[in-house]
Amino acid sequence: MATSGPPIQETQAVVRQWADWFRRADDAELADGLIKIREAGIDPFEAVFATGVRRFEKSGEYVADGALGIVAWLRSNCKLSGGAAAERVGIARQLEHLPETQKAFARGEVGYQHVAVLARTAEHVGTAAVATAEASLLKAAETMDPGLFTAVAKNFEHRVDAVAALAEANRAYERRYLHLSEPSDGLVRMDGLLDAEGGAILRTALNAGIMLGNDDDRTPGQRRADALVDLCRRKAGGPATGAGPRPHLVIRASLDTLLGTDGAPAGELEVGGSVPGETVRRLACDAALTRITGRGELEAEISRASRSIPPSTRRALEARDRTCVAGRCDRPPQWTDGHHLQHWTHGGPTLLANLVLLCRRHHRMVHEGGWGLRRGEHGRWGLVPPVKLVAARARSA
Ligand SMILES: [Zn+2]
Ligand SMILES: [Zn+2]
């Protein structure tokens, strides 16, 4: 059935009314206006847009314009970047199966970014899992800003499916990069992406390196830039040997997370964000890098169980292994962690016989990547691929 076309004039009239209102409003009314225009206008409009996108995708009409897909069509016709278009398509698809979220979105009770987080969670762990917890997730969304809500959603993902959450964290990790441009006009442009752990280490180190002097009129961005350069300067000028003090990273984790129990929550970085349980276990492996704290009554138990590698043991370990022991890796001690062959949470002692040096990359492969270590000759250790990698290679062979 054909309609008489979208209500353009009515929409434009409403936009004009808002523009007039913002021109005339008293200073004291502005805050309320900003809140209301999102609650009553922008967010509900995004909800309506999602409904439209869903119908449009199902209709397949975008093909008539020669577009290869709905995302490509939105990019070229709706003035959206690829990322913004894909996010809206994801929302449109997931909302169909999350009716309560759709309603809360249309009523302006949750914002666009909350819904984007929920849709991503549904993509990661399946809509059915999100639907069973929809009410409690929405309640959290209504009281939290999108950043805090993301942490809640990540924790939920981890509870539902620790394997998928780890795979997702590994995918995110693969996207890391740092790009430094050639200097131009006296400036070097720097941009990049870090995983949650890398970001937390950088942030912690930068915050520690920010020296606030009297009459400090630098912007926060300038202070961070100076702190980064200072850090690198110290590193570049410092002694070439020795692990030295490393940035301290504080993680809150339950005993279940440390033990790798099914359904355990993710570890929480003190500076915000969460990391998978396996990452917590890797970081706990060499406590020189990290202080892991348990919650509530677990506190005493964890602090008793956790142990850092004493300096004398570390020196003996460096003398024995000399480099990362994985395969033919030759990264020197200052790039390595002490890895417990049997994790201390499972009763492995912090003694030379249970420790090997692993560079950060190999340490990550062994924990998050699921690679095994098999003792070879001359104190070297062979890397054993994870089971699923072996299966994939067998299939492709
Ligand atoms: Zn380890
Ligand atoms: Zn290595």
mmCIF file of C-alpha atoms and ligand atoms in Angstrom:
data_model
loop_
_atom_site.group_PDB
_atom_site.id
_atom_site.type_symbol
_atom_site.label_atom_id
_atom_site.label_comp_id
_atom_site.label_asym_id
_atom_site.label_seq_id
_atom_site.Cartn_x
_atom_site.Cartn_y
_atom_site.Cartn_z
ATOM 1 C CA MET A 1 0.000 0.000 0.000
ATOM 2 C CA ALA A 2 1.472 3.346 -1.028
ATOM 3 C CA THR A 3 1.477 6.175 1.489
ATOM 4 C CA SER A 4 1.412 9.886 0.886
ATOM 5 C CA GLY A 5 5.165 10.129 1.576
ATOM 6 C CA PRO A 6 7.079 10.770 4.775
ATOM 7 C CA PRO A 7 5.923 13.643 7.047
ATOM 8 C CA ILE A 8 8.713 16.014 6.010
ATOM 9 C CA GLN A 9 6.952 19.301 6.675
ATOM 10 C CA GLU A 10 5.771 18.226 10.123
ATOM 11 C CA THR A 11 9.310 17.132 11.037
ATOM 12 C CA GLN A 12 10.805 20.373 9.781
ATOM 13 C CA ALA A 13 8.219 22.318 11.780
ATOM 14 C CA VAL A 14 9.244 20.464 14.965
ATOM 15 C CA VAL A 15 12.942 21.152 14.283
ATOM 16 C CA ARG A 16 12.115 24.867 13.820
ATOM 17 C CA GLN A 17 10.194 24.888 17.112
ATOM 18 C CA TRP A 18 13.202 23.442 18.930
ATOM 19 C CA ALA A 19 15.553 25.933 17.259
ATOM 20 C CA ASP A 20 13.264 28.792 18.319
ATOM 21 C CA TRP A 21 13.027 27.412 21.810
ATOM 22 C CA PHE A 22 16.811 27.222 22.215
ATOM 23 C CA ARG A 23 17.082 30.825 21.016
ATOM 24 C CA ARG A 24 14.482 32.103 23.473
ATOM 25 C CA ALA A 25 15.093 29.880 26.521
ATOM 26 C CA ASP A 26 16.433 31.345 29.778
ATOM 27 C CA ASP A 27 19.939 30.242 30.726
ATOM 28 C CA ALA A 28 18.431 28.222 33.575
ATOM 29 C CA GLU A 29 16.199 26.267 31.177
ATOM 30 C CA LEU A 30 18.952 25.155 28.782
ATOM 31 C CA ALA A 31 20.027 22.055 30.724
ATOM 32 C CA ASP A 32 16.495 20.717 30.767
ATOM 33 C CA GLY A 33 16.141 21.457 27.046
ATOM 34 C CA LEU A 34 19.298 19.540 26.172
ATOM 35 C CA ILE A 35 18.108 16.508 28.145
ATOM 36 C CA LYS A 36 14.625 16.628 26.668
ATOM 37 C CA ILE A 37 15.659 17.026 23.029
ATOM 38 C CA ARG A 38 17.557 13.744 23.312
ATOM 39 C CA GLU A 39 14.902 11.910 25.346
ATOM 40 C CA ALA A 40 11.947 13.062 23.284
ATOM 41 C CA GLY A 41 13.598 13.602 19.919
ATOM 42 C CA ILE A 42 17.015 12.318 18.939
ATOM 43 C CA ASP A 43 16.984 8.888 20.650
ATOM 44 C CA PRO A 44 13.368 7.995 19.741
ATOM 45 C CA PHE A 45 14.153 9.104 16.176
ATOM 46 C CA GLU A 46 17.128 6.724 16.129
ATOM 47 C CA ALA A 47 14.749 3.970 17.292
ATOM 48 C CA VAL A 48 12.415 4.783 14.419
ATOM 49 C CA PHE A 49 15.391 4.847 12.040
ATOM 50 C CA ALA A 50 16.302 1.323 13.202
ATOM 51 C CA THR A 51 12.801 0.098 12.412
ATOM 52 C CA GLY A 52 13.049 1.634 8.961
ATOM 53 C CA VAL A 53 16.474 0.104 8.330
ATOM 54 C CA ARG A 54 15.189 -3.325 9.381
ATOM 55 C CA ARG A 55 12.261 -3.181 6.947
ATOM 56 C CA PHE A 56 14.504 -1.792 4.207
ATOM 57 C CA GLU A 57 17.051 -4.564 4.658
ATOM 58 C CA LYS A 58 14.370 -7.249 4.524
ATOM 59 C CA SER A 59 12.813 -5.687 1.442
ATOM 60 C CA GLY A 60 16.112 -5.871 -0.437
ATOM 61 C CA GLU A 61 15.207 -2.565 -2.125
ATOM 62 C CA TYR A 62 18.740 -1.219 -1.641
ATOM 63 C CA VAL A 63 19.825 -3.476 -4.511
ATOM 64 C CA ALA A 64 17.765 -1.301 -6.866
ATOM 65 C CA ASP A 65 20.291 1.499 -6.281
ATOM 66 C CA GLY A 66 23.143 -0.782 -7.264
ATOM 67 C CA ALA A 67 24.419 -0.972 -3.665
ATOM 68 C CA LEU A 68 26.226 -4.184 -2.720
ATOM 69 C CA GLY A 69 24.635 -4.254 0.710
ATOM 70 C CA ILE A 70 22.616 -2.303 3.189
ATOM 71 C CA VAL A 71 25.708 -0.846 4.881
ATOM 72 C CA ALA A 72 27.095 0.388 1.565
ATOM 73 C CA TRP A 73 23.713 1.901 0.727
ATOM 74 C CA LEU A 74 23.512 3.744 4.075
ATOM 75 C CA ARG A 75 27.043 5.059 3.591
ATOM 76 C CA SER A 76 26.388 6.598 0.253
ATOM 77 C CA ASN A 77 22.827 7.798 0.866
ATOM 78 C CA CYS A 78 22.511 8.640 4.567
ATOM 79 C CA LYS A 79 25.792 10.511 5.125
ATOM 80 C CA LEU A 80 27.144 7.881 7.522
ATOM 81 C CA SER A 81 30.657 6.461 7.830
ATOM 82 C CA GLY A 82 31.064 2.731 7.301
ATOM 83 C CA GLY A 83 31.369 2.166 11.042
ATOM 84 C CA ALA A 84 28.312 4.265 11.883
ATOM 85 C CA ALA A 85 26.266 2.556 9.158
ATOM 86 C CA ALA A 86 27.282 -0.947 10.275
ATOM 87 C CA GLU A 87 26.454 -0.087 13.894
ATOM 88 C CA ARG A 88 22.944 1.029 12.908
ATOM 89 C CA VAL A 89 22.367 -2.114 10.850
ATOM 90 C CA GLY A 90 23.499 -4.210 13.824
ATOM 91 C CA ILE A 91 21.041 -2.377 16.074
ATOM 92 C CA ALA A 92 18.205 -2.788 13.561
ATOM 93 C CA ARG A 93 18.800 -6.557 13.347
ATOM 94 C CA GLN A 94 19.117 -7.157 17.092
ATOM 95 C CA LEU A 95 16.192 -4.977 18.198
ATOM 96 C CA GLU A 96 13.773 -7.240 16.380
ATOM 97 C CA HIS A 97 14.449 -9.889 19.032
ATOM 98 C CA LEU A 98 14.744 -7.488 21.993
ATOM 99 C CA PRO A 99 11.275 -5.936 22.281
ATOM 100 C CA GLU A 100 11.821 -4.370 25.709
ATOM 101 C CA THR A 101 14.940 -2.635 24.478
ATOM 102 C CA GLN A 102 13.091 -1.419 21.400
ATOM 103 C CA LYS A 103 10.375 0.079 23.642
ATOM 104 C CA ALA A 104 12.800 1.716 26.065
ATOM 105 C CA PHE A 105 14.722 3.151 23.085
ATOM 106 C CA ALA A 106 11.539 4.528 21.493
ATOM 107 C CA ARG A 107 10.527 6.109 24.816
ATOM 108 C CA GLY A 108 13.946 7.713 25.209
ATOM 109 C CA GLU A 109 14.657 5.831 28.450
ATOM 110 C CA VAL A 110 17.915 4.483 27.078
ATOM 111 C CA GLY A 111 20.126 6.308 24.609
ATOM 112 C CA TYR A 112 21.473 5.349 21.223
ATOM 113 C CA GLN A 113 24.871 4.373 22.615
ATOM 114 C CA HIS A 114 23.338 2.099 25.271
ATOM 115 C CA VAL A 115 21.411 0.311 22.555
ATOM 116 C CA ALA A 116 24.561 0.010 20.438
ATOM 117 C CA VAL A 117 26.306 -1.686 23.389
ATOM 118 C CA LEU A 118 23.378 -4.097 23.868
ATOM 119 C CA ALA A 119 23.284 -4.919 20.158
ATOM 120 C CA ARG A 120 27.018 -5.676 20.156
ATOM 121 C CA THR A 121 26.593 -7.890 23.210
ATOM 122 C CA ALA A 122 23.771 -9.744 21.417
ATOM 123 C CA GLU A 123 26.037 -10.200 18.386
ATOM 124 C CA HIS A 124 28.759 -11.676 20.592
ATOM 125 C CA VAL A 125 26.768 -14.049 22.820
ATOM 126 C CA GLY A 126 23.517 -14.442 20.892
ATOM 127 C CA THR A 127 20.213 -12.620 21.198
ATOM 128 C CA ALA A 128 18.639 -15.419 23.255
ATOM 129 C CA ALA A 129 21.154 -14.974 26.083
ATOM 130 C CA VAL A 130 20.628 -11.197 26.116
ATOM 131 C CA ALA A 131 16.840 -11.616 26.011
ATOM 132 C CA THR A 132 16.878 -13.668 29.242
ATOM 133 C CA ALA A 133 18.635 -10.817 31.071
ATOM 134 C CA GLU A 134 17.096 -7.958 29.089
ATOM 135 C CA ALA A 135 15.210 -6.414 32.027
ATOM 136 C CA SER A 136 18.226 -6.223 34.341
ATOM 137 C CA LEU A 137 20.527 -4.977 31.588
ATOM 138 C CA LEU A 138 18.041 -2.230 30.690
ATOM 139 C CA LYS A 139 17.790 -1.221 34.321
ATOM 140 C CA ALA A 140 21.569 -0.820 34.428
ATOM 141 C CA ALA A 141 21.488 1.133 31.149
ATOM 142 C CA GLU A 142 18.940 3.595 32.516
ATOM 143 C CA THR A 143 21.174 4.626 35.412
ATOM 144 C CA MET A 144 24.631 4.427 33.837
ATOM 145 C CA ASP A 145 26.453 6.378 31.196
ATOM 146 C CA PRO A 146 27.362 4.301 28.126
ATOM 147 C CA GLY A 147 30.979 3.878 29.264
ATOM 148 C CA LEU A 148 30.024 2.322 32.593
ATOM 149 C CA PHE A 149 27.316 0.309 30.903
ATOM 150 C CA THR A 150 29.884 -1.175 28.505
ATOM 151 C CA ALA A 151 31.724 -2.639 31.509
ATOM 152 C CA VAL A 152 28.458 -4.198 32.742
ATOM 153 C CA ALA A 153 27.777 -5.653 29.297
ATOM 154 C CA LYS A 154 31.339 -7.043 28.988
ATOM 155 C CA ASN A 155 30.969 -8.687 32.376
ATOM 156 C CA PHE A 156 27.669 -10.155 31.295
ATOM 157 C CA GLU A 157 29.307 -11.542 28.129
ATOM 158 C CA HIS A 158 32.012 -13.104 30.239
ATOM 159 C CA ARG A 159 29.475 -14.748 32.539
ATOM 160 C CA VAL A 160 27.466 -16.091 29.626
ATOM 161 C CA ASP A 161 30.314 -17.293 27.514
ATOM 162 C CA ALA A 162 33.873 -16.991 28.712
ATOM 163 C CA VAL A 163 35.159 -18.631 25.505
ATOM 164 C CA ALA A 164 33.384 -16.135 23.242
ATOM 165 C CA ALA A 165 34.460 -13.240 25.466
ATOM 166 C CA LEU A 166 38.072 -14.389 25.187
ATOM 167 C CA ALA A 167 37.763 -14.761 21.400
ATOM 168 C CA GLU A 168 36.323 -11.251 21.259
ATOM 169 C CA ALA A 169 39.154 -9.878 23.401
ATOM 170 C CA ASN A 170 41.647 -11.632 21.126
ATOM 171 C CA ARG A 171 40.001 -10.104 18.055
ATOM 172 C CA ALA A 172 40.178 -6.679 19.688
ATOM 173 C CA TYR A 173 43.837 -7.318 20.528
ATOM 174 C CA GLU A 174 44.585 -8.088 16.874
ATOM 175 C CA ARG A 175 43.360 -4.613 15.926
ATOM 176 C CA ARG A 176 46.069 -2.909 17.994
ATOM 177 C CA TYR A 177 48.419 -0.612 16.140
ATOM 178 C CA LEU A 178 50.441 2.527 16.561
ATOM 179 C CA HIS A 179 51.186 4.783 13.674
ATOM 180 C CA LEU A 180 53.726 7.593 13.700
ATOM 181 C CA SER A 181 53.714 9.861 10.672
ATOM 182 C CA GLU A 182 56.756 11.483 9.138
ATOM 183 C CA PRO A 183 57.236 14.946 10.620
ATOM 184 C CA SER A 184 55.404 17.652 8.743
ATOM 185 C CA ASP A 185 55.255 21.322 9.770
ATOM 186 C CA GLY A 186 57.310 20.366 12.796
ATOM 187 C CA LEU A 187 54.772 17.859 14.066
ATOM 188 C CA VAL A 188 54.544 14.103 14.110
ATOM 189 C CA ARG A 189 51.029 12.726 14.054
ATOM 190 C CA MET A 190 50.454 9.729 16.270
ATOM 191 C CA ASP A 191 47.380 7.565 16.234
ATOM 192 C CA GLY A 192 46.566 4.058 17.230
ATOM 193 C CA LEU A 193 44.468 1.504 19.062
ATOM 194 C CA LEU A 194 45.303 -0.516 22.171
ATOM 195 C CA ASP A 195 43.533 -3.421 23.817
ATOM 196 C CA ALA A 196 42.076 -2.778 27.287
ATOM 197 C CA GLU A 197 45.155 -4.054 29.100
ATOM 198 C CA GLY A 198 47.622 -2.116 26.955
ATOM 199 C CA GLY A 199 45.494 0.998 27.308
ATOM 200 C CA ALA A 200 45.361 0.624 31.081
ATOM 201 C CA ILE A 201 49.145 0.217 31.305
ATOM 202 C CA LEU A 202 49.704 3.282 29.137
ATOM 203 C CA ARG A 203 47.164 5.347 31.058
ATOM 204 C CA THR A 204 48.607 4.317 34.422
ATOM 205 C CA ALA A 205 52.138 5.096 33.277
ATOM 206 C CA LEU A 206 51.123 8.448 31.807
ATOM 207 C CA ASN A 207 49.165 9.464 34.901
ATOM 208 C CA ALA A 208 52.187 8.605 37.040
ATOM 209 C CA GLY A 209 54.392 10.646 34.732
ATOM 210 C CA ILE A 210 52.288 13.798 34.749
ATOM 211 C CA MET A 211 54.083 16.348 36.879
ATOM 212 C CA LEU A 212 51.863 19.264 37.760
ATOM 213 C CA GLY A 213 53.990 22.336 38.435
ATOM 214 C CA ASN A 214 52.931 25.699 39.761
ATOM 215 C CA ASP A 215 51.458 27.904 37.042
ATOM 216 C CA ASP A 216 51.002 24.840 34.904
ATOM 217 C CA ASP A 217 48.884 26.119 32.059
ATOM 218 C CA ARG A 218 49.286 23.110 29.783
ATOM 219 C CA THR A 219 46.109 21.469 28.530
ATOM 220 C CA PRO A 220 45.436 17.884 29.700
ATOM 221 C CA GLY A 221 46.356 16.692 26.199
ATOM 222 C CA GLN A 222 49.680 18.506 26.324
ATOM 223 C CA ARG A 223 50.444 17.057 29.767
ATOM 224 C CA ARG A 224 49.788 13.535 28.492
ATOM 225 C CA ALA A 225 51.982 14.133 25.462
ATOM 226 C CA ASP A 226 54.815 15.428 27.665
ATOM 227 C CA ALA A 227 54.445 12.483 30.046
ATOM 228 C CA LEU A 228 54.713 10.020 27.151
ATOM 229 C CA VAL A 229 57.845 11.631 25.781
ATOM 230 C CA ASP A 230 59.364 11.756 29.285
ATOM 231 C CA LEU A 231 58.708 8.068 29.768
ATOM 232 C CA CYS A 232 60.365 7.223 26.474
ATOM 233 C CA ARG A 233 63.288 9.503 27.232
ATOM 234 C CA ARG A 234 63.946 7.704 30.517
ATOM 235 C CA LYS A 235 63.660 4.351 28.769
ATOM 236 C CA ALA A 236 65.938 5.433 25.956
ATOM 237 C CA GLY A 237 68.557 6.835 28.335
ATOM 238 C CA GLY A 238 68.253 4.177 31.017
ATOM 239 C CA PRO A 239 70.417 1.114 31.560
ATOM 240 C CA ALA A 240 70.025 -1.523 28.870
ATOM 241 C CA THR A 241 69.725 -4.431 31.292
ATOM 242 C CA GLY A 242 67.466 -5.410 34.154
ATOM 243 C CA ALA A 243 63.716 -5.577 34.277
ATOM 244 C CA GLY A 244 63.505 -2.467 36.427
ATOM 245 C CA PRO A 245 60.305 -1.148 37.918
ATOM 246 C CA ARG A 246 57.406 -1.734 35.581
ATOM 247 C CA PRO A 247 54.101 0.130 35.547
ATOM 248 C CA HIS A 248 51.883 -1.136 38.277
ATOM 249 C CA LEU A 249 48.524 -2.388 37.161
ATOM 250 C CA VAL A 250 45.742 -3.006 39.647
ATOM 251 C CA ILE A 251 43.047 -5.517 38.795
ATOM 252 C CA ARG A 252 40.102 -6.586 40.876
ATOM 253 C CA ALA A 253 39.176 -10.185 40.331
ATOM 254 C CA SER A 254 37.230 -12.820 42.206
ATOM 255 C CA LEU A 255 38.875 -16.057 43.271
ATOM 256 C CA ASP A 256 36.701 -17.846 40.676
ATOM 257 C CA THR A 257 38.199 -15.685 37.923
ATOM 258 C CA LEU A 258 41.733 -16.497 39.080
ATOM 259 C CA LEU A 259 40.951 -20.191 39.237
ATOM 260 C CA GLY A 260 39.314 -20.127 35.802
ATOM 261 C CA THR A 261 35.966 -21.441 37.050
ATOM 262 C CA ASP A 262 33.160 -21.562 34.447
ATOM 263 C CA GLY A 263 30.823 -18.583 34.699
ATOM 264 C CA ALA A 264 33.349 -16.459 36.583
ATOM 265 C CA PRO A 265 33.144 -12.686 36.001
ATOM 266 C CA ALA A 266 35.792 -10.778 34.072
ATOM 267 C CA GLY A 267 38.649 -9.019 35.850
ATOM 268 C CA GLU A 268 38.133 -5.282 36.351
ATOM 269 C CA LEU A 269 40.947 -2.864 35.639
ATOM 270 C CA GLU A 270 41.151 -0.218 38.354
ATOM 271 C CA VAL A 271 41.353 2.504 35.711
ATOM 272 C CA GLY A 272 38.231 1.225 33.943
ATOM 273 C CA GLY A 273 37.479 -1.559 31.495
ATOM 274 C CA SER A 274 37.623 -5.285 31.949
ATOM 275 C CA VAL A 275 39.889 -8.112 30.812
ATOM 276 C CA PRO A 276 39.121 -11.826 30.325
ATOM 277 C CA GLY A 277 39.873 -14.297 33.104
ATOM 278 C CA GLU A 278 42.805 -15.769 31.189
ATOM 279 C CA THR A 279 44.403 -12.328 30.990
ATOM 280 C CA VAL A 280 44.021 -11.980 34.763
ATOM 281 C CA ARG A 281 45.807 -15.313 35.199
ATOM 282 C CA ARG A 282 48.649 -14.234 32.905
ATOM 283 C CA LEU A 283 49.086 -10.946 34.741
ATOM 284 C CA ALA A 284 48.939 -12.752 38.080
ATOM 285 C CA CYS A 285 51.630 -15.126 36.782
ATOM 286 C CA ASP A 286 54.325 -12.485 37.301
ATOM 287 C CA ALA A 287 53.146 -10.308 40.120
ATOM 288 C CA ALA A 288 55.953 -7.807 39.491
ATOM 289 C CA LEU A 289 53.680 -6.359 36.850
ATOM 290 C CA THR A 290 50.418 -6.515 38.685
ATOM 291 C CA ARG A 291 48.625 -6.453 41.964
ATOM 292 C CA ILE A 292 45.491 -8.550 41.864
ATOM 293 C CA THR A 293 42.973 -7.923 44.600
ATOM 294 C CA GLY A 294 39.988 -10.047 45.460
ATOM 295 C CA ARG A 295 36.669 -8.718 46.625
ATOM 296 C CA GLY A 296 35.276 -8.784 50.158
ATOM 297 C CA GLU A 297 36.002 -11.936 52.087
ATOM 298 C CA LEU A 298 38.226 -13.235 49.267
ATOM 299 C CA GLU A 299 40.714 -10.479 49.954
ATOM 300 C CA ALA A 300 42.547 -12.307 52.731
ATOM 301 C CA GLU A 301 42.587 -15.576 50.852
ATOM 302 C CA ILE A 302 44.029 -14.088 47.666
ATOM 303 C CA SER A 303 46.662 -11.986 49.325
ATOM 304 C CA ARG A 304 47.844 -15.085 51.147
ATOM 305 C CA ALA A 305 47.885 -17.154 47.975
ATOM 306 C CA SER A 306 49.460 -14.616 45.639
ATOM 307 C CA ARG A 307 53.189 -14.302 45.518
ATOM 308 C CA SER A 308 55.566 -12.216 43.523
ATOM 309 C CA ILE A 309 58.844 -13.664 42.344
ATOM 310 C CA PRO A 310 61.522 -12.587 44.859
ATOM 311 C CA PRO A 311 64.427 -10.629 43.336
ATOM 312 C CA SER A 312 66.920 -13.450 44.090
ATOM 313 C CA THR A 313 64.714 -16.017 42.307
ATOM 314 C CA ARG A 314 64.249 -13.626 39.410
ATOM 315 C CA ARG A 315 68.024 -13.180 39.083
ATOM 316 C CA ALA A 316 68.536 -16.952 39.168
ATOM 317 C CA LEU A 317 65.789 -17.366 36.576
ATOM 318 C CA GLU A 318 67.440 -14.819 34.270
ATOM 319 C CA ALA A 319 70.817 -16.499 34.738
ATOM 320 C CA ARG A 320 69.388 -19.907 33.891
ATOM 321 C CA ASP A 321 67.066 -19.006 30.962
ATOM 322 C CA ARG A 322 68.914 -15.919 29.604
ATOM 323 C CA THR A 323 66.091 -15.230 27.098
ATOM 324 C CA CYS A 324 62.461 -16.110 26.542
ATOM 325 C CA VAL A 325 62.489 -19.921 26.453
ATOM 326 C CA ALA A 326 59.737 -20.380 23.851
ATOM 327 C CA GLY A 327 60.989 -21.994 20.652
ATOM 328 C CA ARG A 328 63.843 -20.002 19.141
ATOM 329 C CA CYS A 329 62.752 -16.725 20.729
ATOM 330 C CA ASP A 330 65.686 -14.577 21.841
ATOM 331 C CA ARG A 331 64.005 -11.681 23.584
ATOM 332 C CA PRO A 332 66.192 -10.631 26.543
ATOM 333 C CA PRO A 333 65.090 -10.709 30.200
ATOM 334 C CA GLN A 334 63.858 -7.127 30.319
ATOM 335 C CA TRP A 335 61.138 -8.087 27.827
ATOM 336 C CA THR A 336 60.047 -11.136 29.788
ATOM 337 C CA ASP A 337 57.706 -12.201 32.571
ATOM 338 C CA GLY A 338 58.261 -15.107 34.924
ATOM 339 C CA HIS A 339 55.704 -17.729 33.890
ATOM 340 C CA HIS A 340 54.533 -20.339 36.410
ATOM 341 C CA LEU A 341 54.427 -23.706 34.577
ATOM 342 C CA GLN A 342 51.795 -24.725 37.095
ATOM 343 C CA HIS A 343 49.896 -21.586 38.076
ATOM 344 C CA TRP A 344 50.215 -20.589 41.717
ATOM 345 C CA THR A 345 46.428 -20.474 42.020
ATOM 346 C CA HIS A 346 46.553 -24.213 41.390
ATOM 347 C CA GLY A 347 49.268 -24.798 43.946
ATOM 348 C CA GLY A 348 52.314 -24.273 41.706
ATOM 349 C CA PRO A 349 55.244 -23.007 43.807
ATOM 350 C CA THR A 350 57.154 -19.805 43.020
ATOM 351 C CA LEU A 351 60.398 -21.755 42.766
ATOM 352 C CA LEU A 352 62.959 -21.962 39.970
ATOM 353 C CA ALA A 353 61.776 -25.443 38.942
ATOM 354 C CA ASN A 354 58.254 -24.164 38.272
ATOM 355 C CA LEU A 355 59.264 -20.937 36.502
ATOM 356 C CA VAL A 356 60.414 -20.026 32.989
ATOM 357 C CA LEU A 357 61.058 -16.703 31.284
ATOM 358 C CA LEU A 358 58.532 -15.899 28.566
ATOM 359 C CA CYS A 359 58.495 -12.697 26.555
ATOM 360 C CA ARG A 360 55.204 -10.755 26.735
ATOM 361 C CA ARG A 361 54.139 -12.031 23.318
ATOM 362 C CA HIS A 362 54.769 -15.683 24.092
ATOM 363 C CA HIS A 363 53.314 -15.297 27.575
ATOM 364 C CA ARG A 364 50.122 -14.032 25.998
ATOM 365 C CA MET A 365 50.100 -16.892 23.482
ATOM 366 C CA VAL A 366 50.409 -19.437 26.290
ATOM 367 C CA HIS A 367 47.592 -17.928 28.380
ATOM 368 C CA GLU A 368 45.024 -16.235 26.130
ATOM 369 C CA GLY A 369 46.046 -18.089 22.973
ATOM 370 C CA GLY A 370 45.839 -21.542 24.550
ATOM 371 C CA TRP A 371 49.319 -22.671 23.330
ATOM 372 C CA GLY A 372 51.094 -25.353 25.327
ATOM 373 C CA LEU A 373 54.754 -25.646 26.331
ATOM 374 C CA ARG A 374 56.699 -28.905 25.888
ATOM 375 C CA ARG A 375 60.148 -29.267 27.391
ATOM 376 C CA GLY A 376 62.867 -29.816 24.806
ATOM 377 C CA GLU A 377 66.649 -30.011 25.083
ATOM 378 C CA HIS A 378 68.997 -27.402 26.551
ATOM 379 C CA GLY A 379 66.246 -25.849 28.660
ATOM 380 C CA ARG A 380 64.337 -24.661 25.574
ATOM 381 C CA TRP A 381 60.628 -25.199 25.372
ATOM 382 C CA GLY A 382 58.658 -26.104 22.246
ATOM 383 C CA LEU A 383 55.343 -24.400 21.582
ATOM 384 C CA VAL A 384 52.395 -26.756 21.133
ATOM 385 C CA PRO A 385 49.546 -25.242 19.096
ATOM 386 C CA PRO A 386 46.105 -25.082 20.697
ATOM 387 C CA VAL A 387 43.711 -27.911 19.832
ATOM 388 C CA LYS A 388 41.396 -25.783 17.706
ATOM 389 C CA LEU A 389 44.311 -24.476 15.630
ATOM 390 C CA VAL A 390 45.446 -28.055 14.960
ATOM 391 C CA ALA A 391 41.904 -28.944 13.886
ATOM 392 C CA ALA A 392 41.719 -25.927 11.577
ATOM 393 C CA ARG A 393 45.071 -26.787 9.971
ATOM 394 C CA ALA A 394 43.968 -30.385 9.485
ATOM 395 C CA ARG A 395 40.815 -29.183 7.729
ATOM 396 C CA SER A 396 42.672 -26.824 5.423
ATOM 397 C CA ALA A 397 45.417 -29.378 4.643
HETATM 398 ZN ZN ZN B 1 52.044 -17.326 32.845
HETATM 399 ZN ZN ZN B 2 59.324 -15.141 23.308
#
